[in-house]
CSV table of C-alpha atoms in Angstrom, one decimal:
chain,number,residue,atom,x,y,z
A,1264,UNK,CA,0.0,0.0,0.0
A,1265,UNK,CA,0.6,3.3,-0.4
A,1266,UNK,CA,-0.3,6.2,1.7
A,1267,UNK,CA,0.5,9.6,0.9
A,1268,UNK,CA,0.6,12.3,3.9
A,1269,UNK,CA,0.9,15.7,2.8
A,1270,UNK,CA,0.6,19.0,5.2
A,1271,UNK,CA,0.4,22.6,4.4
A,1272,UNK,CA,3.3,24.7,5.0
A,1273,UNK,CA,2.4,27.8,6.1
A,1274,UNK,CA,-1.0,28.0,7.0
A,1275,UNK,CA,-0.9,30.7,9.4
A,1276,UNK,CA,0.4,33.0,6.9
A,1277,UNK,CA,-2.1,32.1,3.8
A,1278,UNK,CA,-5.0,30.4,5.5
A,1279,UNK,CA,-5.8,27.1,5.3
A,1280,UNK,CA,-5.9,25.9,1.9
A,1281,UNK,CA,-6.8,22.3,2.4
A,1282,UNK,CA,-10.3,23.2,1.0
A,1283,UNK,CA,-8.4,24.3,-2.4
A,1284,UNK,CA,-6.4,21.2,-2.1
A,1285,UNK,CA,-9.1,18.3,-1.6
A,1286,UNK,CA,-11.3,20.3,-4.4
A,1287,UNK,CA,-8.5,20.1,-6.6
A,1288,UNK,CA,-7.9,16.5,-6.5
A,1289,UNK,CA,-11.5,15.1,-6.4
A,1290,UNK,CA,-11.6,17.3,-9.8
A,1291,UNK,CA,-9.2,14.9,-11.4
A,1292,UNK,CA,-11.9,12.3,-11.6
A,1293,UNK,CA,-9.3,9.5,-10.5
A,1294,UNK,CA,-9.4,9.8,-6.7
A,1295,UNK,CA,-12.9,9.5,-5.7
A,1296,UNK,CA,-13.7,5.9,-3.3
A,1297,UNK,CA,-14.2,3.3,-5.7
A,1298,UNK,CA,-11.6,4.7,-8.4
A,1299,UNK,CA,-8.8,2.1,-10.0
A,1300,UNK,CA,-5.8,2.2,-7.3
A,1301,UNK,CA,-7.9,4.5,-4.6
A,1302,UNK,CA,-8.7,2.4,-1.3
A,1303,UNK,CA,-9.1,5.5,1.0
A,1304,UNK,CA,-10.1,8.9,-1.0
A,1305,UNK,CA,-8.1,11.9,0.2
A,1306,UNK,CA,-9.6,13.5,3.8
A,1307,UNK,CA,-8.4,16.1,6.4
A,1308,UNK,CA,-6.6,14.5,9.0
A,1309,UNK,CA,-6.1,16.9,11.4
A,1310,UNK,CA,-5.5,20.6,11.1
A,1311,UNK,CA,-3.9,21.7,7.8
A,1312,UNK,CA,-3.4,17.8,6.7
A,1313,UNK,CA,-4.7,15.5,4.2
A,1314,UNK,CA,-4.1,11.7,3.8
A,1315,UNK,CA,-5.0,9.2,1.3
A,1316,UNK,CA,-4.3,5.3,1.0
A,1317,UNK,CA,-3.9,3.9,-2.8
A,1318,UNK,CA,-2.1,0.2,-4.2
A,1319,UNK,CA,-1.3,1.8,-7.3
A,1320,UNK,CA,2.1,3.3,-7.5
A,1321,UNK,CA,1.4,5.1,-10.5
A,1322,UNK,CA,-1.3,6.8,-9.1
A,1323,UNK,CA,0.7,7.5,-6.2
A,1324,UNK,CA,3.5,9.3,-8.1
A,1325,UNK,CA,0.8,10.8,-10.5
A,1326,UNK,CA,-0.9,11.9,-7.6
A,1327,UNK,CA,2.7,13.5,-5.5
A,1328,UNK,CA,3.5,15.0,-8.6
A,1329,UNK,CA,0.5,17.3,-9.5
A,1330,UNK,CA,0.7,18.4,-5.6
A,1331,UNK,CA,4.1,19.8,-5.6
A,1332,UNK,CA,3.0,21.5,-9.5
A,1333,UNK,CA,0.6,23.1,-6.8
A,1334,UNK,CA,3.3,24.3,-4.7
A,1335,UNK,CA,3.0,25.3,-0.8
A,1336,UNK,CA,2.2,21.0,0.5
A,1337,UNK,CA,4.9,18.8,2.1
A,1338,UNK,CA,4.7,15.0,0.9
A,1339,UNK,CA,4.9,12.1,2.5
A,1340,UNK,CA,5.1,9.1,1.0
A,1341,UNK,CA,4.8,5.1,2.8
A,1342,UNK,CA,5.0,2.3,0.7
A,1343,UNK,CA,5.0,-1.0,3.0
A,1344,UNK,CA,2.4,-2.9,4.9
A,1345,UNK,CA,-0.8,-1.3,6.3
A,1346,UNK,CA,-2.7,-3.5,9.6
A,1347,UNK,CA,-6.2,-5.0,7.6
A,1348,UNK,CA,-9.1,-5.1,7.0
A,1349,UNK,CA,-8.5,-1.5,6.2
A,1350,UNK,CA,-11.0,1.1,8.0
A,1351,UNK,CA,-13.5,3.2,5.0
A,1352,UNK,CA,-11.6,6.3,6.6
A,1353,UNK,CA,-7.8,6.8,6.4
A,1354,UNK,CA,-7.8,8.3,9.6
A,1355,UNK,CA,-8.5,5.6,11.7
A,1356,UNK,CA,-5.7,3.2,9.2
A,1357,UNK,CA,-2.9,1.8,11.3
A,1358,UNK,CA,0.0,0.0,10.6
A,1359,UNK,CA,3.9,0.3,9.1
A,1360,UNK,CA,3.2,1.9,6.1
A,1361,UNK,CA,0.9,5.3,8.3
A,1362,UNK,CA,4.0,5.7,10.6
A,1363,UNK,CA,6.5,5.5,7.4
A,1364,UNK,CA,4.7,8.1,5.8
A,1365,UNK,CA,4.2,10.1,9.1
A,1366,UNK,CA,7.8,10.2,9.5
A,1367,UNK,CA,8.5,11.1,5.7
A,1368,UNK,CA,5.9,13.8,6.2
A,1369,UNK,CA,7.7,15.3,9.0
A,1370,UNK,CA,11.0,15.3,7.4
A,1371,UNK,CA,9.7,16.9,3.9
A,1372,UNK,CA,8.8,19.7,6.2
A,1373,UNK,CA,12.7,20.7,6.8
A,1374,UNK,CA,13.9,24.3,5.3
A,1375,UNK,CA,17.1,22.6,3.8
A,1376,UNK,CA,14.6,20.7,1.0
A,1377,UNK,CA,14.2,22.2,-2.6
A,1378,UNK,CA,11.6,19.6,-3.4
A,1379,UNK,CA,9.7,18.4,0.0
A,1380,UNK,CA,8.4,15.3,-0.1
A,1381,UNK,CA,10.5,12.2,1.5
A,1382,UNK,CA,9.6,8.7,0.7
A,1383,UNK,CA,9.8,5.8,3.2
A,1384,UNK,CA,9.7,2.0,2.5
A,1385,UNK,CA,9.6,-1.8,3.8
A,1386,UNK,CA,12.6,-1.5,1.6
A,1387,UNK,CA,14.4,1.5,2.7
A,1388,UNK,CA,16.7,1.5,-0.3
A,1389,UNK,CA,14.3,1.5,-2.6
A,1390,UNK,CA,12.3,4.2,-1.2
A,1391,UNK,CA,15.8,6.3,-0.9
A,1392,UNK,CA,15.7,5.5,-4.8
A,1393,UNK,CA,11.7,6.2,-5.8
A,1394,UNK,CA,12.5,9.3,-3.6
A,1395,UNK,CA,15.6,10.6,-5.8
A,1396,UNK,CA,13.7,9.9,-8.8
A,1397,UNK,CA,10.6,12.2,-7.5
A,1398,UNK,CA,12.4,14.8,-6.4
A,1399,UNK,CA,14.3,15.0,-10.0
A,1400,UNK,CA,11.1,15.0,-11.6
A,1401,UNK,CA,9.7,17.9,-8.9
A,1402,UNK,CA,12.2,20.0,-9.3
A,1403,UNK,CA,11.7,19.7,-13.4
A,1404,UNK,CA,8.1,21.0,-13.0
A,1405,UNK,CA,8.7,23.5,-10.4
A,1406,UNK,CA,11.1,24.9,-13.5
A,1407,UNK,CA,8.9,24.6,-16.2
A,1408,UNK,CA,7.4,27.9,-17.6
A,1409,UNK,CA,3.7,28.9,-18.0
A,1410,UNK,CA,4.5,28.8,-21.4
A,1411,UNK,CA,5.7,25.1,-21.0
A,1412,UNK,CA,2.7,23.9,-18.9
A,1413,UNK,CA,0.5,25.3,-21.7
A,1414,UNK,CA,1.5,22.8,-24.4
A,1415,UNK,CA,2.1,20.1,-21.8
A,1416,UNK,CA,-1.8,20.7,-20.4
A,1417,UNK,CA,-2.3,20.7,-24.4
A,1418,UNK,CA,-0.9,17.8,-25.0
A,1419,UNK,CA,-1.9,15.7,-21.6
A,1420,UNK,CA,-5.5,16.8,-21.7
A,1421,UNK,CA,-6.3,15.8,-25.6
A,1422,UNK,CA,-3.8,12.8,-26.0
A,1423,UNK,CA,-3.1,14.2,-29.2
A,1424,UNK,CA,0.9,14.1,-30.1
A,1425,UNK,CA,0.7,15.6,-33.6
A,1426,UNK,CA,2.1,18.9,-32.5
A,1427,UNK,CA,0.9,20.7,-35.6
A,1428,UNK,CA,-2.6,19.8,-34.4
A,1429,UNK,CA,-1.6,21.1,-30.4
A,1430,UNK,CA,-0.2,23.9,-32.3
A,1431,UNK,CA,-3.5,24.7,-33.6
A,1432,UNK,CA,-4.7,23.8,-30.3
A,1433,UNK,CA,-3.1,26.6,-28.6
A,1434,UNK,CA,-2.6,29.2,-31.1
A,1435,UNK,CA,1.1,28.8,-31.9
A,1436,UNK,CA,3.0,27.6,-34.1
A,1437,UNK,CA,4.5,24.1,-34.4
A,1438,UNK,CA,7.9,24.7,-34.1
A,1439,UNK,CA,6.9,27.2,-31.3
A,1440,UNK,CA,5.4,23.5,-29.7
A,1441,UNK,CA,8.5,21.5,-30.0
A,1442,UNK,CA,10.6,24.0,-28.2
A,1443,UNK,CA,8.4,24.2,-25.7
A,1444,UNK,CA,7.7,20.8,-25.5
A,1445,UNK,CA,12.2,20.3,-25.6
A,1446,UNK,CA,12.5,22.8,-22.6
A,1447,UNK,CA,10.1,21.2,-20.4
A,1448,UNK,CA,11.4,18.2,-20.6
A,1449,UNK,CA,8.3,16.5,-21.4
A,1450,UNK,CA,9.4,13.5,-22.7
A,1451,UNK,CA,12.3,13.1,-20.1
A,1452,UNK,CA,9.5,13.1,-17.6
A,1453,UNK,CA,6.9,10.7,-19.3
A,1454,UNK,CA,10.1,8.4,-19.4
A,1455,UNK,CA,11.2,8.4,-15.6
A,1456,UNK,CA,7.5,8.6,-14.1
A,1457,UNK,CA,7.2,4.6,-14.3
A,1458,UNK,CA,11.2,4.3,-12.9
A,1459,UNK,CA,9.4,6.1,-9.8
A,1460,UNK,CA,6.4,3.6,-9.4
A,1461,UNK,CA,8.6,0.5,-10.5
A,1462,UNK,CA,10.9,1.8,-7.2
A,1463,UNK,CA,7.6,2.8,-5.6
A,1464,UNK,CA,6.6,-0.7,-5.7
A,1465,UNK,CA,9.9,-2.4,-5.1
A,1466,UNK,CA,9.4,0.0,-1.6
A,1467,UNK,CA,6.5,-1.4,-0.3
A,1468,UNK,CA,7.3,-5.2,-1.5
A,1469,UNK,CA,10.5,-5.2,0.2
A,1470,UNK,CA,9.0,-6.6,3.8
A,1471,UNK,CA,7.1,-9.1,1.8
A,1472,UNK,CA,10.4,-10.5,0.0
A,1473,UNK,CA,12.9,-10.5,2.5
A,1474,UNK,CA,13.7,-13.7,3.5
């Protein structure tokens, strides 16, 4: 399992934001109760906290990194084993993998990290490794332009890849796409987003294999 802990860094200066936050992720249309790879739906925790519990790591990266594109949110990420039969409300979840993720929440939360989110595993060196690979691929988008996320949205939201037809899309032209598309590192990410949930899942498996 996977459960993803993530807390709002500076609420007393903005407000409380965890509002914006669940809205924004129940509009994705993947993370409602019932959803492929969604056992517990995202919920306030307690105070400026959300949780979640999903057993799809692709989801779970998907997921960790469209909430650091929203900036302001420390992740934590558990991969490992959760105590069962699982409760309907994350909240009241025990087990490894909820005070792995507590602990990774915790130490996202540190001033000394570019990219907060920490990952924690059954298999700690596997997490050490999903983690590097997320926080490569977080500090990409946190770099990307609005220009950049405008062809990417294009692109991500039609599945189309001709880029003379997302060039029509978004009123550009197409070479204007492939730059664009070059800078962001698109295709760079796309390629290391299923490294992260291979490692994800190597994470939580680890327990489960050791001999």
């Amino acid at each position: 399992m996977f459960i993803l802990t993530i807390d709002q860094q500076g609420s007393r200066r903005v407000g409380d934001r965890v509002g914006e936050l669940l809205a924004h992720l129940r509009a994705r249309g993947d993370m409602h109760r019932g959803s492929a790879g969604v056992v517990a739906p995202f919920e306030r925790t307690v105070g400026d906290e959300v949780q979640c519990v999903l057993d799809d790591p692709a989801l779970a990266v998907d997921v960790a990194l469209a909430v650091l594109r929203l900036t302001g949110w420390s992740i934590g990420i558990g991969a490992g084993d959760v105590d069962e039969p699982l409760p309907e409300s994350s909240r009241a979840g025990s087990g490894p993998a909820f005070v792995m993720a507590r602990d990774a929440v915790e130490q996202a939360k540190s001033r000394l990290k570019v990219v907060p989110l920490v990952v924690h595993g059954a298999d700690e060196e596997r997490a050490r490794e999903a983690e590097a690979v997320l926080v490569l691929l977080g500090a990409t988008l946190q770099r990307r332009t609005a220009a950049g996320w405008e062809v990417v949205d294009a692109v991500e939201r039609s599945g189309e890849t001709r880029q003379d037809l997302i060039a029509s899309r978004v009123g550009v032209t197409q070479q204007a796409v492939s730059q664009r598309l070059r800078t962001a590192l698109w295709l760079e990410e796309q390629a290391a987003r299923p490294v992260a949930a291979r490692l994800l899942a190597e994470a939580a498996a680890g327990s489960r294999d050791a001999p």
